[in-house]
XYZ file of C-alpha atoms in Angstrom:
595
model
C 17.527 36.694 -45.336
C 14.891 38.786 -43.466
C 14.161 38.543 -39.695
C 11.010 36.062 -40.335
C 12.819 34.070 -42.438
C 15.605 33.485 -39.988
C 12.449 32.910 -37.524
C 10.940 30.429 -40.015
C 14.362 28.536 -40.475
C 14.972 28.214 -36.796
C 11.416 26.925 -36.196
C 12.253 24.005 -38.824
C 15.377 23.342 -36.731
C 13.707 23.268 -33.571
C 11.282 21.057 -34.366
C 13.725 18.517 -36.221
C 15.645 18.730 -33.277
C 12.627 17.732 -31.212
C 11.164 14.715 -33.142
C 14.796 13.347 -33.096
C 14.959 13.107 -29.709
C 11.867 11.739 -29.243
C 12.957 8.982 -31.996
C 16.082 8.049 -29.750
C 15.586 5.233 -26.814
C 15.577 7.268 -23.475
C 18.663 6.383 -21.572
C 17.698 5.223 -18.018
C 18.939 6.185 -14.806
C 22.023 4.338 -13.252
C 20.056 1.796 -11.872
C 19.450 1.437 -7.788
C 21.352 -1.680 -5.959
C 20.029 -3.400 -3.199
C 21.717 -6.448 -2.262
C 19.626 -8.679 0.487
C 22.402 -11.356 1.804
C 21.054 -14.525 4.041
C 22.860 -15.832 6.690
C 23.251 -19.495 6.327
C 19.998 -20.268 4.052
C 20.236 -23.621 2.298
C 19.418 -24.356 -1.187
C 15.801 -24.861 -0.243
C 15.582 -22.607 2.073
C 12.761 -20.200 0.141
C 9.948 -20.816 -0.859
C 10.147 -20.530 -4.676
C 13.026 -22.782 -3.847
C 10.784 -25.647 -2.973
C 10.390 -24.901 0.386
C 7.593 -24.741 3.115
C 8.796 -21.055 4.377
C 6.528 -19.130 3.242
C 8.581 -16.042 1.584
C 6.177 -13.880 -0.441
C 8.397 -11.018 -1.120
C 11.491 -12.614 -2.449
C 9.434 -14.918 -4.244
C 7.698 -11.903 -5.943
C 11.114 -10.949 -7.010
C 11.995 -13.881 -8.560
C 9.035 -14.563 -10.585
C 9.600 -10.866 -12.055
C 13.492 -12.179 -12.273
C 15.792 -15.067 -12.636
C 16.635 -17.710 -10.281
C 19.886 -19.468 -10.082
C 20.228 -22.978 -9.989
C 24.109 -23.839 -10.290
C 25.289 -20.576 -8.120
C 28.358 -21.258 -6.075
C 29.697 -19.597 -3.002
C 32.316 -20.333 -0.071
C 31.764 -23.128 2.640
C 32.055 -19.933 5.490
C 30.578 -16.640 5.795
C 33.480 -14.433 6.021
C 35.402 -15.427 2.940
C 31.906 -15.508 0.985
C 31.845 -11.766 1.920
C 34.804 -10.914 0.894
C 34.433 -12.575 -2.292
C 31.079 -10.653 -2.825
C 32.759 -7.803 -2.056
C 35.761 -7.785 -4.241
C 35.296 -10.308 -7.092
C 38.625 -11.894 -6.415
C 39.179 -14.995 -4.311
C 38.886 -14.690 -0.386
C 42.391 -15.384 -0.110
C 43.870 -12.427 -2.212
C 40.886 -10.197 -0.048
C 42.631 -11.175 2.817
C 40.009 -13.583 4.300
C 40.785 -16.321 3.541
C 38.764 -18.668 6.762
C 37.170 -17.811 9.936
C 39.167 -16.180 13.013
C 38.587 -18.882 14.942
C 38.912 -21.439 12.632
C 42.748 -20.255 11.545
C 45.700 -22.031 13.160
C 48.314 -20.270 14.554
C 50.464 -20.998 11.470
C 48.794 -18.884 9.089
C 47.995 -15.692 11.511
C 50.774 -14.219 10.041
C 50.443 -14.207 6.429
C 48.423 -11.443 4.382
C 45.886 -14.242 3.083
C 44.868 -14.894 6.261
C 44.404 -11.766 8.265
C 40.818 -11.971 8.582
C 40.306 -8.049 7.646
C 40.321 -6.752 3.767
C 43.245 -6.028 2.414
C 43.506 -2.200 1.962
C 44.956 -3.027 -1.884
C 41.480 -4.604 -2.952
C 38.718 -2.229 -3.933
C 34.995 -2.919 -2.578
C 31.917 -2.838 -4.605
C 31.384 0.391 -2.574
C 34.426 1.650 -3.853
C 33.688 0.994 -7.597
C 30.503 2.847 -7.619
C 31.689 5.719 -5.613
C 33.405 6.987 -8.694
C 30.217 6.375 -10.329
C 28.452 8.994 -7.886
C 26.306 6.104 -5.684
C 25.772 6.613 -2.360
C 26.532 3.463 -0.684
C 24.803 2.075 2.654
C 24.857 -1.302 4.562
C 23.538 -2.481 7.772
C 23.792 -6.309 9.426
C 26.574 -8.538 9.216
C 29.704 -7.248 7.944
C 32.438 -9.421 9.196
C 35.577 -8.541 7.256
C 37.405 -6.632 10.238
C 36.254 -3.570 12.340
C 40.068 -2.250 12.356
C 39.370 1.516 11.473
C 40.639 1.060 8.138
C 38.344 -1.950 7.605
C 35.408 -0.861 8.792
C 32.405 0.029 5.870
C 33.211 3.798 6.343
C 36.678 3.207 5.142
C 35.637 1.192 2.289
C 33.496 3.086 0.111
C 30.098 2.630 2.579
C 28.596 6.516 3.161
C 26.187 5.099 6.127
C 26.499 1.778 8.201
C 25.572 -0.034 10.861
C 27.028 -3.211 11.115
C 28.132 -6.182 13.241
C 31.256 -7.256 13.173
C 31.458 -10.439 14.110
C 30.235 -14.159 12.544
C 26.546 -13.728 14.536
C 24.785 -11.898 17.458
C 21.591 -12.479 19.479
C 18.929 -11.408 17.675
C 16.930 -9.817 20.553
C 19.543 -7.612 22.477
C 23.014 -6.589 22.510
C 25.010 -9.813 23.512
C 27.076 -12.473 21.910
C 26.260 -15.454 21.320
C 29.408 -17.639 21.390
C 32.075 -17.662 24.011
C 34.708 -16.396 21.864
C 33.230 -13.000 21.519
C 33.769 -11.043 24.939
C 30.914 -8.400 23.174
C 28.170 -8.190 20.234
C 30.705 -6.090 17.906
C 28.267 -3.592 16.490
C 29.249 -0.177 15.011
C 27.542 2.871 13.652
C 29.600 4.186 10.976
C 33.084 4.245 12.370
C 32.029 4.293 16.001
C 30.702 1.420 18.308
C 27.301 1.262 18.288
C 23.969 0.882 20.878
C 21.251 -1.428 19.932
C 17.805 0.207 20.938
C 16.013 -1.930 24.107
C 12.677 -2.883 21.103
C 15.789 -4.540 19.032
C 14.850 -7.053 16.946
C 17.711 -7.765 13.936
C 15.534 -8.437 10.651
C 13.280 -5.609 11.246
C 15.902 -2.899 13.358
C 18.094 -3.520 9.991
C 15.338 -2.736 7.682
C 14.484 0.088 10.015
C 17.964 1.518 9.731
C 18.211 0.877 5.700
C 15.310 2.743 4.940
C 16.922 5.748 6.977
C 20.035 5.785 5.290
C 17.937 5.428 1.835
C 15.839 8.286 2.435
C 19.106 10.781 3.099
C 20.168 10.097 -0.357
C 20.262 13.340 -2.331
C 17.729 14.178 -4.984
C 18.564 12.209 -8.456
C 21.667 9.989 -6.701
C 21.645 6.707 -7.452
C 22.104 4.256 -4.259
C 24.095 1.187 -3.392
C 22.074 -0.738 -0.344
C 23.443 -3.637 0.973
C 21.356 -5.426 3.731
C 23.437 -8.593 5.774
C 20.615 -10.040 7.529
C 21.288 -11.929 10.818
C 18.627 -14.511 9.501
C 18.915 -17.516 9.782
C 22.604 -17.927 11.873
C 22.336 -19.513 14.918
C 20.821 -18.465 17.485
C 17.796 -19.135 15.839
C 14.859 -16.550 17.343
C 11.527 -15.022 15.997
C 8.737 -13.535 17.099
C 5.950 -16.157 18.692
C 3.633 -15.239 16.168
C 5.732 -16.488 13.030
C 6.971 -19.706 15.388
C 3.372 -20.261 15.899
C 2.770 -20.217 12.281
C 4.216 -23.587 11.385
C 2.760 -25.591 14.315
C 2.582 -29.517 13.062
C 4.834 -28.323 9.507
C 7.828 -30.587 10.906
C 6.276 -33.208 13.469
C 6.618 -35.797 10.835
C 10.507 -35.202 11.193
C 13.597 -34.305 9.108
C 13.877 -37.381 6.724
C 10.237 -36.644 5.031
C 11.261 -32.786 5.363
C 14.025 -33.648 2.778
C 12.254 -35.581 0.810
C 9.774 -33.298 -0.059
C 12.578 -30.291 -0.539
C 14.462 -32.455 -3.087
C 11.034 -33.333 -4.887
C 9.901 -29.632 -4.930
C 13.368 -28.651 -6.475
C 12.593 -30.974 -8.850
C 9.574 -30.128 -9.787
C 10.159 -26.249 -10.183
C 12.883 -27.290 -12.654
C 16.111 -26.466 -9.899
C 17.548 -29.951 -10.276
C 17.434 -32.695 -12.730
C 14.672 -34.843 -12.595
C 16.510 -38.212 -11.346
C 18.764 -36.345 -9.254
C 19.302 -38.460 -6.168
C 19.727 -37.487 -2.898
C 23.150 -37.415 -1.506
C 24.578 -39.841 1.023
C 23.530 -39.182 5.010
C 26.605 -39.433 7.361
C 26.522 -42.174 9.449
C 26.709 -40.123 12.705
C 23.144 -38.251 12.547
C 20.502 -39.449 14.408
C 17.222 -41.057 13.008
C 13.934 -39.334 13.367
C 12.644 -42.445 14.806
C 15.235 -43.129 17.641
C 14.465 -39.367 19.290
C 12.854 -39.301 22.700
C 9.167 -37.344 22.803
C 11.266 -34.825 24.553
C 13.822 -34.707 22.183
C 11.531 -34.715 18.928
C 9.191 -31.382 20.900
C 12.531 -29.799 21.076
C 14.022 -30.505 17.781
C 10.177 -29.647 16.040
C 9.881 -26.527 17.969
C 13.726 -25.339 16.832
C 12.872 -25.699 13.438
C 9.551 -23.957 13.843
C 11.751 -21.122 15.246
C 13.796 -21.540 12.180
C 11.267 -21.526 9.470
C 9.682 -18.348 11.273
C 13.171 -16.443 11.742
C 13.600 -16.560 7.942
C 9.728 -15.721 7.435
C 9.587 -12.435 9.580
C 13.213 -11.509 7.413
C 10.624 -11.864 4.198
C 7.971 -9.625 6.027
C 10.604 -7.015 7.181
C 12.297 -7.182 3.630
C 8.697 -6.497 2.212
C 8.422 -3.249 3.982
C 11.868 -2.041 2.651
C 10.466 -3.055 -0.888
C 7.095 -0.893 -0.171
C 9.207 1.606 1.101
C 11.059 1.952 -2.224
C 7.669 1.506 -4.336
C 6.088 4.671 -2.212
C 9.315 6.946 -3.077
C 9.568 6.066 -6.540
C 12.219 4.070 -6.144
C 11.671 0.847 -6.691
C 11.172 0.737 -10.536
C 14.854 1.400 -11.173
C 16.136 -0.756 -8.877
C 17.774 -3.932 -9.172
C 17.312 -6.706 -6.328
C 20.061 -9.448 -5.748
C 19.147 -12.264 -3.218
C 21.656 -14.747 -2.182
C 22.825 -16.805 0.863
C 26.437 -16.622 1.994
C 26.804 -20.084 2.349
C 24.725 -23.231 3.061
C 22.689 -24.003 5.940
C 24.605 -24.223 9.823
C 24.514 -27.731 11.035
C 26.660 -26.983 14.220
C 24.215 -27.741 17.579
C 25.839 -25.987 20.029
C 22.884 -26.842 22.330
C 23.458 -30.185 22.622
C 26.537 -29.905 24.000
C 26.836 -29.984 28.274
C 29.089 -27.375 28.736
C 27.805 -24.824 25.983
C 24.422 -25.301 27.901
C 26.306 -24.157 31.013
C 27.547 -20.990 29.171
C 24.100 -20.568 28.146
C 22.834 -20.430 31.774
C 25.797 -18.174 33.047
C 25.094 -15.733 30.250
C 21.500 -15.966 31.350
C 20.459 -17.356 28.007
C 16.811 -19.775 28.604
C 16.445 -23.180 27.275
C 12.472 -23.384 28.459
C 10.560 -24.739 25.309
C 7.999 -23.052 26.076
C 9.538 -19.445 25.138
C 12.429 -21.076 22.852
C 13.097 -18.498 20.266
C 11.881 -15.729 21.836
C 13.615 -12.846 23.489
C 16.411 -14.104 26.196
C 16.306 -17.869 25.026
C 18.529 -19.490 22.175
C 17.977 -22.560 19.367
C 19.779 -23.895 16.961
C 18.261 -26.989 14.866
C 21.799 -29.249 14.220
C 22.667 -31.058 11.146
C 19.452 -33.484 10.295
C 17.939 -30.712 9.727
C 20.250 -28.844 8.180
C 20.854 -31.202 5.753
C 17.094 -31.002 4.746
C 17.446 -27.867 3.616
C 20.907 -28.166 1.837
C 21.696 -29.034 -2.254
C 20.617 -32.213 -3.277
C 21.322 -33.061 0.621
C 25.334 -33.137 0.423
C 26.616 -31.904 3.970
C 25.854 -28.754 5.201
C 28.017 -25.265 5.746
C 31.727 -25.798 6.496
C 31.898 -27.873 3.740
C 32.726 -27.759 0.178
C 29.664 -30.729 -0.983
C 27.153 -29.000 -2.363
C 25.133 -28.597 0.616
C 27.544 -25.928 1.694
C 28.697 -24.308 -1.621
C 25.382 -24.335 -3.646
C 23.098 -21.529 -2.427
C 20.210 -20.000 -3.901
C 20.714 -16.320 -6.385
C 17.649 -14.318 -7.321
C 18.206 -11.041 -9.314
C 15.463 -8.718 -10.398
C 14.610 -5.450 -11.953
C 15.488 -3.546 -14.994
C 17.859 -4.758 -17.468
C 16.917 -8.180 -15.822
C 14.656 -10.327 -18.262
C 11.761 -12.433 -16.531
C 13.622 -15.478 -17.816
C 13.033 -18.023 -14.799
C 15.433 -20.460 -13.842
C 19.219 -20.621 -15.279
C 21.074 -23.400 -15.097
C 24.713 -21.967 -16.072
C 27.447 -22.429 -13.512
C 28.125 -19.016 -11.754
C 30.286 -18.019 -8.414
C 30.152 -15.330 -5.971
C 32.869 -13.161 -7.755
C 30.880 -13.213 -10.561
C 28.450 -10.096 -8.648
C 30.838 -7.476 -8.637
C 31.185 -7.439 -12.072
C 27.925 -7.765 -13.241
C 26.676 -5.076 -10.311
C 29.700 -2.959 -12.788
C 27.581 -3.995 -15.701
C 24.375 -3.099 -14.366
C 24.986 -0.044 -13.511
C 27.693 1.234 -16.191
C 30.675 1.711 -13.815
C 34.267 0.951 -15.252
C 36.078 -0.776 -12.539
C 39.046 0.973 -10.883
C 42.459 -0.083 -11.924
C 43.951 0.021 -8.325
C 43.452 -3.480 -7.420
C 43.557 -6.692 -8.550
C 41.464 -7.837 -11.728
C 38.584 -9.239 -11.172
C 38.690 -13.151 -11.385
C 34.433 -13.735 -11.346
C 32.944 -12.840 -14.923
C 29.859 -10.480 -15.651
C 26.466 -12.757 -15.999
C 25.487 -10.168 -18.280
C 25.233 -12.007 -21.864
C 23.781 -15.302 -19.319
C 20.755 -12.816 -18.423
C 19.981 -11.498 -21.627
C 20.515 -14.259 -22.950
C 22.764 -14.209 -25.814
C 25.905 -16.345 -23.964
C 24.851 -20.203 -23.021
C 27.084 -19.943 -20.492
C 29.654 -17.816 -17.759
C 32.813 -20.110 -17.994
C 33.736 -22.495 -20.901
C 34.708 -26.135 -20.339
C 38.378 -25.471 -19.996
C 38.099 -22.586 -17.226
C 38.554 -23.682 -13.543
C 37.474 -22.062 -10.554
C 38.581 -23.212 -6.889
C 37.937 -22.410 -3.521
C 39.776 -23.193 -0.068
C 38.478 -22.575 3.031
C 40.704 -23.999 6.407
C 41.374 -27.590 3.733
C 37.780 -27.821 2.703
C 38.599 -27.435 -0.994
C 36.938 -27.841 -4.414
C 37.246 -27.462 -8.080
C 34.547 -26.457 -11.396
C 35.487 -27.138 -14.622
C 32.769 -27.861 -17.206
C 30.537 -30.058 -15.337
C 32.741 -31.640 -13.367
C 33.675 -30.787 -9.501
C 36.768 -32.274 -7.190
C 36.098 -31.919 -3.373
C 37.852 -32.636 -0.899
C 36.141 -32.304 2.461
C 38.118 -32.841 6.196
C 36.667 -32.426 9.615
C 33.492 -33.083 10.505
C 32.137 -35.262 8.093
C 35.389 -35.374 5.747
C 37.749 -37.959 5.011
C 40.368 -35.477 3.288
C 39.958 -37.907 0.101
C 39.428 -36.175 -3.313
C 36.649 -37.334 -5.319
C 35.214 -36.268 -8.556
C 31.301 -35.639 -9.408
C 29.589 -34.408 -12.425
C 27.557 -31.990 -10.534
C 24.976 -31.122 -13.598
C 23.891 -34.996 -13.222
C 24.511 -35.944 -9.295
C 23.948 -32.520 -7.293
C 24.107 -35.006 -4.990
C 27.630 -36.363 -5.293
C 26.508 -39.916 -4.858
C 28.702 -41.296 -7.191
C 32.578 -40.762 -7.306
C 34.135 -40.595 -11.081
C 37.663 -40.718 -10.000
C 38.723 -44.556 -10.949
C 36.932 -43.605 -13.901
C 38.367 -40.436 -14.921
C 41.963 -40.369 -13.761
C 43.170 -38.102 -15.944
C 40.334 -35.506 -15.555
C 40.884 -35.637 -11.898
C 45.175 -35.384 -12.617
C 44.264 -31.987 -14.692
C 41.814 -30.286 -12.268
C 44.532 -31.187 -9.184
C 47.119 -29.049 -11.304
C 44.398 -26.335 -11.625
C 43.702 -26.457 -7.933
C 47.772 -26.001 -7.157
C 47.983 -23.371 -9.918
C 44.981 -21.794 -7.865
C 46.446 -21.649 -4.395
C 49.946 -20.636 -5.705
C 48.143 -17.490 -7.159
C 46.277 -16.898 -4.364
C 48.441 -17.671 -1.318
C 46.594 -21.036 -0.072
C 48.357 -22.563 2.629
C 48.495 -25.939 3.642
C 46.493 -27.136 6.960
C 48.844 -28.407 10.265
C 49.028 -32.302 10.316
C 46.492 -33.127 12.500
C 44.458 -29.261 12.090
C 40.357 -29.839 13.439
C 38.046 -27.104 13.178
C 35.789 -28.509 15.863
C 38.764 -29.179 18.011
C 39.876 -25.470 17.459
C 36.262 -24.061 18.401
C 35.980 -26.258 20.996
C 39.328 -25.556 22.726
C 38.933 -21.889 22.295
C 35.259 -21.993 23.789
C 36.604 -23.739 26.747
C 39.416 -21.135 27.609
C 37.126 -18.244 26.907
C 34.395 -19.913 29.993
C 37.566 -20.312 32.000
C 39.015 -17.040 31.566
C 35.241 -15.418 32.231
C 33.553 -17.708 34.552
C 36.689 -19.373 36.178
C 36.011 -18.012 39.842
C 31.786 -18.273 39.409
C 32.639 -21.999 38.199
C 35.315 -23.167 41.326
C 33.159 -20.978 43.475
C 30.274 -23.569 42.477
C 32.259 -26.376 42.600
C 33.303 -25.802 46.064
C 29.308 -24.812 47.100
C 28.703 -28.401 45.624
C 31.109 -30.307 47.461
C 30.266 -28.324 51.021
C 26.517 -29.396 50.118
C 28.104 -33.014 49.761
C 30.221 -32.816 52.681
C 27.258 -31.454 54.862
C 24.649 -34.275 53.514
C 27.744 -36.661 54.254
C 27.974 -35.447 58.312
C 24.456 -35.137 58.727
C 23.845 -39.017 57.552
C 26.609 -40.088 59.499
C 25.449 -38.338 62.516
C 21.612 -39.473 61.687
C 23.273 -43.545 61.489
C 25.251 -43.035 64.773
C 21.996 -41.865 66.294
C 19.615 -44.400 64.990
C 22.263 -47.156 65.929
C 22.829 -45.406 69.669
C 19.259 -45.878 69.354
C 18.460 -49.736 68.597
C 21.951 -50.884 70.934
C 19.729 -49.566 74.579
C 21.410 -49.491 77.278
């Protein structure tokens, strides 16, 4: 064959070669990550969840996305993380309850060590093999041991606090049982800057780790927002915002939550609201002082979450300017349902407060140097179907709101399947093509994959059962059907058995109907803490007791000397006021006698 007809040949060949590939689907790029985690956000919390808050960017997100409406998580923070970041059960991460919620008989066993257990890979981890660059800032709380802290598991870039919550405004903590605000910068202790402010110094610090990602390199970004944990603070110009929102009080605040759920489709349409515990106050028996207080708290509250939205929004620009955003998938969830706990009502927290130098003025209440929490009628506004709040395995503390968005995520609106938090470690896998290392444990969640596209009706069939424990507040899924068991505060340690699709509100109890359902999911709840090393509580165990106690001996151990030192000013001052009246009596009688 002559020269041009080897020229002529390979022209033919060139050009086949060409319009083939431009017949073939172009494979995308490993997808971006970014994982936005809530601290302690209810049900109906955001806005596209029926609520008031207004939440712009996340609801943006879900409208181009899916929302969840049967998405399950722990009771408690910690073992929610864990669980999010392992797909296995909190337990067999090794975090199984809070610290200070543990009693001294489980300290000891590997459950329970309130740190990850080195054996169980992170979602860091996974897609390191898969070349991500991983990064995280906020709450981390799973151990700051320095083979637990993010740089050890799989995180390139962190800054993170260690610890269930902070202040918001400064570097301080903002319980007694926390001598510091645990924050670290990669595997060192970190320095808040004096302008901190947590929703927006997190952002800040995310978009900085983003922008050192190489060239081409996917990135895992995982953002624990401090928003909306007690304390409760915001800038005065969100608070502001929702002026006169709550004066007409928490029982028509819950009202109109549960009807908005209803209306966007989140619940069934005669779902009824679950059961208030006897021990809450009434809107109507508050004080004027007490209602400013409790309106103003839950202004604070509504514009904490708010300014997270706002600061969130300027991570998504961020992403949209670099070219970022368009291959990136979002995932928005709450660790657990919304904190009823009211530390402020409580005498001798309120002394704490003042020692630490903490303000209780209602005139600055959320802002910089004060502190607010907004206590359990309000709380349970804001939770599922209004059944409890978080420490609790009701609804109102396991059911928590689960947007994803972004490619290989139809616009499909709401889905009503039952998921669970270790369901997200395998579907992140999914998402972004990574084969899960064979080190560790298999994965108990399940991929929502085939649920998003939607060619599966559903994550678990009628015979799977998933259970959770966290320090006795316990529950089983199976089908539709959920056993809880709920103990201290608002528990009764009884089990009782709801069909959850019908009565998110767990008003009415199935047991005496269903014995044998109830006899079959108590065998799958033993079969679950055999597997996972769930121990029993102490006769007698209280969590408020526990937190309580421990408070006490932390003021005692800090404050011990400032406290008898006050105590002994006081009864001088009394002693003094008692000589000078008896010497002004003696005088006035020495008086009136004469001579």
């Amino acid at each position: 064959m002559s020269v041009s007809g080897v020229r002529e040949m390979l022209k033919h060949v060139l050009g086949s070669l060409i319009l083939l590939c431009l017949a073939l689907p172009a494979v995308a790029a490993q997808p971006n990550i970014v994982l936005i985690l809530i601290d302690d956000a209810g049900f109906t919390d955001l806005g596209v969840y029926g609520s008031e808050i207004n939440t712009p960017n996340i609801d943006s997100l879900a409208a181009s996305g899916v929302m969840f409406s049967n998405f399950h998580t722990a009771p408690t923070c910690a073992p929610s993380r864990a669980m999010l970041m392992t797909g296995v059960p909190s337990h067999r991460a090794g975090v199984a309850t809070l610290d200070h919620l543990r009693p001294p008989e489980q300290a000891d066993h590997p459950s329970y060590r309130g740190e990850l257990a080195n054996d169980v890979p992170t979602l860091a981890e996974h897609l390191r093999q898969a070349g991500y660059a991983s990064y995280i800032t906020g709450k981390w709380h799973l151990g700051h041991s320095p083979e637990s802290l993010p740089i050890a598991r799989g995180f390139d870039r962190s800054f993170i606090l260690d610890a269930s919550g902070a202040d918001n405004w400064s570097q301080r903590t903002y319980l007694p049982q926390y001598e510091q605000a645990d924050w670290f910068e990669d595997g060192q202790r970190g320095t808040l800057p004096d302008d901190f402010y947590s929703s927006e110094f997190l952002v800040d610090k995310m978009i900085e780790f983003i922008d050192q990602t190489e060239s081409g390199q996917p990135f895992f970004s995982y953002i624990g927002f401090q928003a909306i944990h007690i304390p409760v603070q915001a800038p005065r110009e969100y608070i502001e915002r929702y002026n006169g929102v709550y004066d007409a009080g928490w029982e028509v605040q819950r009202q109109r939550r549960h009807d908005a759920a209803i209306a966007r489709g989140l619940l069934p349409a005669d779902a009824t609201l679950g059961q208030v515990p006897e021990r809450l106050r009434q809107w109507e028996d508050l004080s004027d002082a007490e209602r400013e207080r409790s309106i103003r708290s839950m202004q604070i509250n509504a514009g904490m979450l708010e300014a997270m939205d706002f600061h969130l929004g300027r991570l998504i620009n961020h992403l949209k300017a670099t070219g970022a955003y368009d291959n990136s998938v979002f995932l928005v969830l709450s660790d657990n349902g919304p904190e009823h706990n009211h530390p402020t009502a409580d005498a001798g927290f309120r002394l704490w407060l003042r020692l630490e130098g903490y303000s209780q003025d209602i005139n600055t209440l959320g802002e910089r140097g004060s502190y607010a929490s907004i206590g359990p009628e309000w709380a349970i506004a804001g939770s599922a179907a209004g059944s409890l709040f978080k420490f609790h395995a009701s609804e109102g503390g396991t059911r928590v709101p689960l947007i994803m968005s972004g490619p290989g995520i139809p616009a499909s609106g709401v889905l009503h399947p039952f998921s669970f938090m270790t369901d997200l470690v395998p579907t992140i896998l999914d998402l972004t093509g990574t084969p899960a290392l064979t080190s560790g444990p298999a994965f108990t969640g399940r991929s929502l994959i085939d649920v998003l596209k939607g060619t599966a009706p559903a994550v678990y069939g009628p015979d799977d059962a998933i259970a959770l424990e966290a320090s006795g507040q316990s529950a089983v899924f199976k089908g539709d059907y959920k056993l809880v068991r709920n103990l201290d505060q608002y528990g009764d340690g009884v089990w009782r058995l709801h069909n959850v699709v019908v009565d998110p509100g767990e008003t009415r109890d199935l047991s005496a109907e269903q014995p044998e359902r109830v006899a079959q999911m108590l065998r799958d709840y033993n079969n679950f803490t055999a597997d996972n090393g769930v121990l029993p509580m102490p006769p007698g165990y209280s969590g408020e007791r526990m937190i309580a106690d421990a408070s006490t001996q932390k003021i005692i151990e800090k404050y011990g000397l400032t406290l008898l030192s006050m105590a002994a000013g006081m009864l001088f001052a009394i002693l003094l006021l008692g000589v000078l009246l008896y010497k002004a009596v003696v005088k006035v009688r020495a008086t009136t006698s004469g001579p």
